[in-house]
């Protein structure tokens, strides 16, 4: 067994137990957890010192994984075309959330930020876990985002579950856009 496969198996088990993990994304390492586990999301928010009101991003292997959380039926063909023209890839879209989507994901909003990634480790992780992950940069409050597994362990401890892999090499976090208006919310 190689180190990457072992770390993937470990991370899947940790996700199934509502733990928080770290994994490589397009630009930095992300912290992630099961979006359906309030205890996991609460633990992630506590690690980041992030208020629940800000809302979170879900990252997925494909669009179908996001459908249970978003109000897909509210999107026009043109809006979907705009979104799909940039996916998979490092663009996060803000979409209307389903009424039943937990507030621990949406925060104070009636929308949810989502991304279909083209990073092979993210795709494999979400595919094997069978659903999207909460995704926020892996860093403690006030520290820069981690760009490799060693930095994750330096900030979060040697026993923190990390998917071994490389980031996609991008310098900036994902661009964020509103799917309804096309408006740029955060430059990528």
PDB file of C-alpha atoms in Angstrom:
ATOM      1  CA  UNK A   1       0.000   0.000   0.000  1.00  0.00           C
ATOM      2  CA  UNK A   2       1.230   3.468  -0.726  1.00  0.00           C
ATOM      3  CA  UNK A   3       1.052   6.464   1.554  1.00  0.00           C
ATOM      4  CA  UNK A   4      -1.566   8.256  -0.568  1.00  0.00           C
ATOM      5  CA  UNK A   5      -3.937   5.245  -0.641  1.00  0.00           C
ATOM      6  CA  UNK A   6      -3.526   4.744   3.108  1.00  0.00           C
ATOM      7  CA  UNK A   7      -4.255   8.418   3.774  1.00  0.00           C
ATOM      8  CA  UNK A   8      -7.357   8.254   1.528  1.00  0.00           C
ATOM      9  CA  UNK A   9      -8.727   5.259   3.463  1.00  0.00           C
ATOM     10  CA  UNK A  10      -7.983   7.006   6.771  1.00  0.00           C
ATOM     11  CA  UNK A  11      -9.717  10.209   5.636  1.00  0.00           C
ATOM     12  CA  UNK A  12     -12.833   8.332   4.439  1.00  0.00           C
ATOM     13  CA  UNK A  13     -13.077   6.559   7.826  1.00  0.00           C
ATOM     14  CA  UNK A  14     -12.622   9.870   9.654  1.00  0.00           C
ATOM     15  CA  UNK A  15     -15.360  11.512   7.559  1.00  0.00           C
ATOM     16  CA  UNK A  16     -17.708   8.607   8.331  1.00  0.00           C
ATOM     17  CA  UNK A  17     -17.053   9.235  12.045  1.00  0.00           C
ATOM     18  CA  UNK A  18     -17.910  12.965  11.710  1.00  0.00           C
ATOM     19  CA  UNK A  19     -14.286  14.073  12.056  1.00  0.00           C
ATOM     20  CA  UNK A  20     -12.602  16.980  10.269  1.00  0.00           C
ATOM     21  CA  UNK A  21      -9.881  16.199   7.710  1.00  0.00           C
ATOM     22  CA  UNK A  22      -7.468  18.174   5.531  1.00  0.00           C
ATOM     23  CA  UNK A  23      -7.002  17.577   1.796  1.00  0.00           C
ATOM     24  CA  UNK A  24      -5.360  19.281  -1.194  1.00  0.00           C
ATOM     25  CA  UNK A  25      -7.479  21.516  -3.447  1.00  0.00           C
ATOM     26  CA  UNK A  26      -6.715  23.662  -6.484  1.00  0.00           C
ATOM     27  CA  UNK A  27      -4.680  26.266  -4.550  1.00  0.00           C
ATOM     28  CA  UNK A  28      -4.341  25.355  -0.863  1.00  0.00           C
ATOM     29  CA  UNK A  29      -5.162  22.538   1.514  1.00  0.00           C
ATOM     30  CA  UNK A  30      -8.761  22.563   2.647  1.00  0.00           C
ATOM     31  CA  UNK A  31     -10.428  21.512   5.861  1.00  0.00           C
ATOM     32  CA  UNK A  32     -13.461  19.369   5.231  1.00  0.00           C
ATOM     33  CA  UNK A  33     -16.119  17.291   6.887  1.00  0.00           C
ATOM     34  CA  UNK A  34     -19.487  15.636   6.324  1.00  0.00           C
ATOM     35  CA  UNK A  35     -21.922  18.468   5.492  1.00  0.00           C
ATOM     36  CA  UNK A  36     -24.819  16.489   7.006  1.00  0.00           C
ATOM     37  CA  UNK A  37     -23.137  16.157  10.419  1.00  0.00           C
ATOM     38  CA  UNK A  38     -23.849  19.161  12.631  1.00  0.00           C
ATOM     39  CA  UNK A  39     -21.215  17.981  15.127  1.00  0.00           C
ATOM     40  CA  UNK A  40     -18.568  17.736  12.383  1.00  0.00           C
ATOM     41  CA  UNK A  41     -19.383  21.202  11.012  1.00  0.00           C
ATOM     42  CA  UNK A  42     -19.405  22.644  14.545  1.00  0.00           C
ATOM     43  CA  UNK A  43     -15.948  21.131  15.157  1.00  0.00           C
ATOM     44  CA  UNK A  44     -14.653  22.584  11.880  1.00  0.00           C
ATOM     45  CA  UNK A  45     -16.035  26.047  12.710  1.00  0.00           C
ATOM     46  CA  UNK A  46     -14.445  25.863  16.173  1.00  0.00           C
ATOM     47  CA  UNK A  47     -11.061  24.912  14.647  1.00  0.00           C
ATOM     48  CA  UNK A  48     -11.251  27.905  12.297  1.00  0.00           C
ATOM     49  CA  UNK A  49     -12.766  30.330  14.845  1.00  0.00           C
ATOM     50  CA  UNK A  50     -15.334  30.989  12.100  1.00  0.00           C
ATOM     51  CA  UNK A  51     -18.850  32.173  12.944  1.00  0.00           C
ATOM     52  CA  UNK A  52     -21.631  29.937  11.622  1.00  0.00           C
ATOM     53  CA  UNK A  53     -23.390  33.031  10.190  1.00  0.00           C
ATOM     54  CA  UNK A  54     -20.770  33.361   7.412  1.00  0.00           C
ATOM     55  CA  UNK A  55     -21.866  30.129   5.740  1.00  0.00           C
ATOM     56  CA  UNK A  56     -19.606  27.536   4.146  1.00  0.00           C
ATOM     57  CA  UNK A  57     -18.620  26.145   0.755  1.00  0.00           C
ATOM     58  CA  UNK A  58     -19.421  22.618  -0.407  1.00  0.00           C
ATOM     59  CA  UNK A  59     -16.972  20.981  -2.807  1.00  0.00           C
ATOM     60  CA  UNK A  60     -18.032  17.991  -4.901  1.00  0.00           C
ATOM     61  CA  UNK A  61     -16.943  15.446  -7.487  1.00  0.00           C
ATOM     62  CA  UNK A  62     -19.939  16.234  -9.700  1.00  0.00           C
ATOM     63  CA  UNK A  63     -23.077  18.354  -9.815  1.00  0.00           C
ATOM     64  CA  UNK A  64     -25.347  15.474  -8.772  1.00  0.00           C
ATOM     65  CA  UNK A  65     -23.686  15.431  -5.342  1.00  0.00           C
ATOM     66  CA  UNK A  66     -24.795  19.043  -4.802  1.00  0.00           C
ATOM     67  CA  UNK A  67     -28.445  18.663  -5.885  1.00  0.00           C
ATOM     68  CA  UNK A  68     -29.737  17.606  -2.407  1.00  0.00           C
ATOM     69  CA  UNK A  69     -28.511  20.950  -0.988  1.00  0.00           C
ATOM     70  CA  UNK A  70     -29.439  23.445  -3.713  1.00  0.00           C
ATOM     71  CA  UNK A  71     -32.675  24.666  -5.284  1.00  0.00           C
ATOM     72  CA  UNK A  72     -31.734  23.452  -8.764  1.00  0.00           C
ATOM     73  CA  UNK A  73     -35.270  24.062 -10.055  1.00  0.00           C
ATOM     74  CA  UNK A  74     -34.834  27.821  -9.471  1.00  0.00           C
ATOM     75  CA  UNK A  75     -32.009  28.048 -12.012  1.00  0.00           C
ATOM     76  CA  UNK A  76     -32.704  29.002 -15.615  1.00  0.00           C
ATOM     77  CA  UNK A  77     -31.101  27.146 -18.519  1.00  0.00           C
ATOM     78  CA  UNK A  78     -28.905  30.201 -19.094  1.00  0.00           C
ATOM     79  CA  UNK A  79     -27.734  30.276 -15.458  1.00  0.00           C
ATOM     80  CA  UNK A  80     -26.930  26.558 -15.535  1.00  0.00           C
ATOM     81  CA  UNK A  81     -25.064  26.990 -18.826  1.00  0.00           C
ATOM     82  CA  UNK A  82     -23.001  29.829 -17.287  1.00  0.00           C
ATOM     83  CA  UNK A  83     -22.164  27.657 -14.269  1.00  0.00           C
ATOM     84  CA  UNK A  84     -21.391  24.473 -16.199  1.00  0.00           C
ATOM     85  CA  UNK A  85     -19.150  26.402 -18.627  1.00  0.00           C
ATOM     86  CA  UNK A  86     -16.763  27.004 -15.687  1.00  0.00           C
ATOM     87  CA  UNK A  87     -16.997  23.522 -14.121  1.00  0.00           C
ATOM     88  CA  UNK A  88     -15.324  21.374 -13.148  1.00  0.00           C
ATOM     89  CA  UNK A  89     -12.738  23.864 -11.992  1.00  0.00           C
ATOM     90  CA  UNK A  90     -11.701  26.485  -9.451  1.00  0.00           C
ATOM     91  CA  UNK A  91     -14.882  28.595  -9.602  1.00  0.00           C
ATOM     92  CA  UNK A  92     -17.291  28.589  -6.665  1.00  0.00           C
ATOM     93  CA  UNK A  93     -20.889  29.546  -7.432  1.00  0.00           C
ATOM     94  CA  UNK A  94     -23.432  30.867  -4.948  1.00  0.00           C
ATOM     95  CA  UNK A  95     -26.771  29.145  -5.622  1.00  0.00           C
ATOM     96  CA  UNK A  96     -30.185  29.282  -3.955  1.00  0.00           C
ATOM     97  CA  UNK A  97     -30.286  26.698  -1.150  1.00  0.00           C
ATOM     98  CA  UNK A  98     -33.128  24.259  -0.547  1.00  0.00           C
ATOM     99  CA  UNK A  99     -35.342  25.290   2.376  1.00  0.00           C
ATOM    100  CA  UNK A 100     -34.256  22.128   4.230  1.00  0.00           C
ATOM    101  CA  UNK A 101     -30.510  22.760   3.786  1.00  0.00           C
ATOM    102  CA  UNK A 102     -29.094  23.068   7.323  1.00  0.00           C
ATOM    103  CA  UNK A 103     -28.311  26.549   8.654  1.00  0.00           C
ATOM    104  CA  UNK A 104     -24.921  25.255   9.791  1.00  0.00           C
ATOM    105  CA  UNK A 105     -24.065  25.245   6.040  1.00  0.00           C
ATOM    106  CA  UNK A 106     -25.899  28.336   4.788  1.00  0.00           C
ATOM    107  CA  UNK A 107     -25.315  30.595   7.804  1.00  0.00           C
ATOM    108  CA  UNK A 108     -27.386  33.763   7.583  1.00  0.00           C
ATOM    109  CA  UNK A 109     -28.025  33.250   3.849  1.00  0.00           C
ATOM    110  CA  UNK A 110     -30.721  31.527   1.783  1.00  0.00           C
ATOM    111  CA  UNK A 111     -27.985  30.482  -0.609  1.00  0.00           C
ATOM    112  CA  UNK A 112     -25.064  28.075  -0.592  1.00  0.00           C
ATOM    113  CA  UNK A 113     -21.602  28.375  -2.125  1.00  0.00           C
ATOM    114  CA  UNK A 114     -20.714  25.233  -4.119  1.00  0.00           C
ATOM    115  CA  UNK A 115     -17.917  24.010  -6.395  1.00  0.00           C
ATOM    116  CA  UNK A 116     -17.416  21.002  -8.636  1.00  0.00           C
ATOM    117  CA  UNK A 117     -13.678  20.443  -8.470  1.00  0.00           C
ATOM    118  CA  UNK A 118     -11.378  19.097 -11.145  1.00  0.00           C
ATOM    119  CA  UNK A 119      -8.654  18.320  -8.591  1.00  0.00           C
ATOM    120  CA  UNK A 120      -8.162  14.527  -8.809  1.00  0.00           C
ATOM    121  CA  UNK A 121      -7.778  14.070  -5.027  1.00  0.00           C
ATOM    122  CA  UNK A 122     -10.997  16.007  -4.321  1.00  0.00           C
ATOM    123  CA  UNK A 123     -12.862  14.044  -6.992  1.00  0.00           C
ATOM    124  CA  UNK A 124     -11.621  10.732  -5.551  1.00  0.00           C
ATOM    125  CA  UNK A 125     -12.366  11.749  -1.954  1.00  0.00           C
ATOM    126  CA  UNK A 126     -15.915  12.960  -2.693  1.00  0.00           C
ATOM    127  CA  UNK A 127     -16.613   9.994  -4.983  1.00  0.00           C
ATOM    128  CA  UNK A 128     -15.538   7.441  -2.397  1.00  0.00           C
ATOM    129  CA  UNK A 129     -17.285   9.288   0.451  1.00  0.00           C
ATOM    130  CA  UNK A 130     -20.397   9.479  -1.714  1.00  0.00           C
ATOM    131  CA  UNK A 131     -21.230  13.133  -1.137  1.00  0.00           C
ATOM    132  CA  UNK A 132     -19.726  16.620  -1.137  1.00  0.00           C
ATOM    133  CA  UNK A 133     -17.508  17.951   1.627  1.00  0.00           C
ATOM    134  CA  UNK A 134     -17.539  21.205   3.499  1.00  0.00           C
ATOM    135  CA  UNK A 135     -14.499  23.096   2.223  1.00  0.00           C
ATOM    136  CA  UNK A 136     -12.644  25.943   3.882  1.00  0.00           C
ATOM    137  CA  UNK A 137      -8.949  26.777   3.800  1.00  0.00           C
ATOM    138  CA  UNK A 138      -6.770  24.760   6.170  1.00  0.00           C
ATOM    139  CA  UNK A 139      -5.342  27.355   8.504  1.00  0.00           C
ATOM    140  CA  UNK A 140      -5.768  28.528  12.040  1.00  0.00           C
ATOM    141  CA  UNK A 141      -7.142  32.029  12.485  1.00  0.00           C
ATOM    142  CA  UNK A 142      -4.504  34.606  11.584  1.00  0.00           C
ATOM    143  CA  UNK A 143      -2.147  32.132   9.889  1.00  0.00           C
ATOM    144  CA  UNK A 144      -1.709  31.675   6.125  1.00  0.00           C
ATOM    145  CA  UNK A 145      -3.493  28.754   4.418  1.00  0.00           C
ATOM    146  CA  UNK A 146      -1.491  25.521   4.350  1.00  0.00           C
ATOM    147  CA  UNK A 147      -0.036  24.588   0.964  1.00  0.00           C
ATOM    148  CA  UNK A 148       1.240  21.092   1.863  1.00  0.00           C
ATOM    149  CA  UNK A 149       0.649  18.272   4.340  1.00  0.00           C
ATOM    150  CA  UNK A 150       3.617  19.276   6.527  1.00  0.00           C
ATOM    151  CA  UNK A 151       2.165  22.763   7.002  1.00  0.00           C
ATOM    152  CA  UNK A 152      -1.188  21.204   7.969  1.00  0.00           C
ATOM    153  CA  UNK A 153       0.488  19.061  10.615  1.00  0.00           C
ATOM    154  CA  UNK A 154       2.524  22.035  11.884  1.00  0.00           C
ATOM    155  CA  UNK A 155      -0.700  24.022  12.445  1.00  0.00           C
ATOM    156  CA  UNK A 156      -3.109  21.244  13.486  1.00  0.00           C
ATOM    157  CA  UNK A 157      -0.847  18.545  14.978  1.00  0.00           C
ATOM    158  CA  UNK A 158       0.908  15.405  13.759  1.00  0.00           C
ATOM    159  CA  UNK A 159      -2.184  13.223  14.301  1.00  0.00           C
ATOM    160  CA  UNK A 160      -4.547  15.376  12.218  1.00  0.00           C
ATOM    161  CA  UNK A 161      -6.013  13.288   9.351  1.00  0.00           C
ATOM    162  CA  UNK A 162      -4.536  14.547   6.060  1.00  0.00           C
ATOM    163  CA  UNK A 163      -5.020  13.255   2.530  1.00  0.00           C
ATOM    164  CA  UNK A 164      -1.505  13.122   1.152  1.00  0.00           C
ATOM    165  CA  UNK A 165      -1.294  14.883  -2.177  1.00  0.00           C
ATOM    166  CA  UNK A 166      -0.314  18.036  -4.016  1.00  0.00           C
ATOM    167  CA  UNK A 167      -2.368  21.172  -4.509  1.00  0.00           C
ATOM    168  CA  UNK A 168      -3.284  22.127  -8.056  1.00  0.00           C
ATOM    169  CA  UNK A 169      -0.627  24.849  -8.040  1.00  0.00           C
ATOM    170  CA  UNK A 170      -2.979  27.845  -8.200  1.00  0.00           C
ATOM    171  CA  UNK A 171      -1.836  30.850  -6.182  1.00  0.00           C
ATOM    172  CA  UNK A 172      -5.266  32.232  -5.284  1.00  0.00           C
ATOM    173  CA  UNK A 173      -8.318  30.622  -3.697  1.00  0.00           C
ATOM    174  CA  UNK A 174     -11.286  29.929  -5.958  1.00  0.00           C
ATOM    175  CA  UNK A 175     -13.173  32.729  -7.609  1.00  0.00           C
ATOM    176  CA  UNK A 176     -16.692  33.122  -6.171  1.00  0.00           C
ATOM    177  CA  UNK A 177     -19.619  34.237  -8.351  1.00  0.00           C
ATOM    178  CA  UNK A 178     -23.383  34.580  -7.900  1.00  0.00           C
ATOM    179  CA  UNK A 179     -25.092  32.191 -10.327  1.00  0.00           C
ATOM    180  CA  UNK A 180     -28.267  34.302 -10.531  1.00  0.00           C
ATOM    181  CA  UNK A 181     -26.511  37.547 -11.538  1.00  0.00           C
ATOM    182  CA  UNK A 182     -23.051  36.426 -12.691  1.00  0.00           C
ATOM    183  CA  UNK A 183     -21.631  39.005 -10.240  1.00  0.00           C
ATOM    184  CA  UNK A 184     -18.045  38.458  -9.038  1.00  0.00           C
ATOM    185  CA  UNK A 185     -18.029  38.123  -5.231  1.00  0.00           C
ATOM    186  CA  UNK A 186     -14.353  37.161  -4.726  1.00  0.00           C
ATOM    187  CA  UNK A 187     -11.558  37.425  -7.268  1.00  0.00           C
ATOM    188  CA  UNK A 188      -9.809  34.100  -7.941  1.00  0.00           C
TER     189      UNK A 188
END
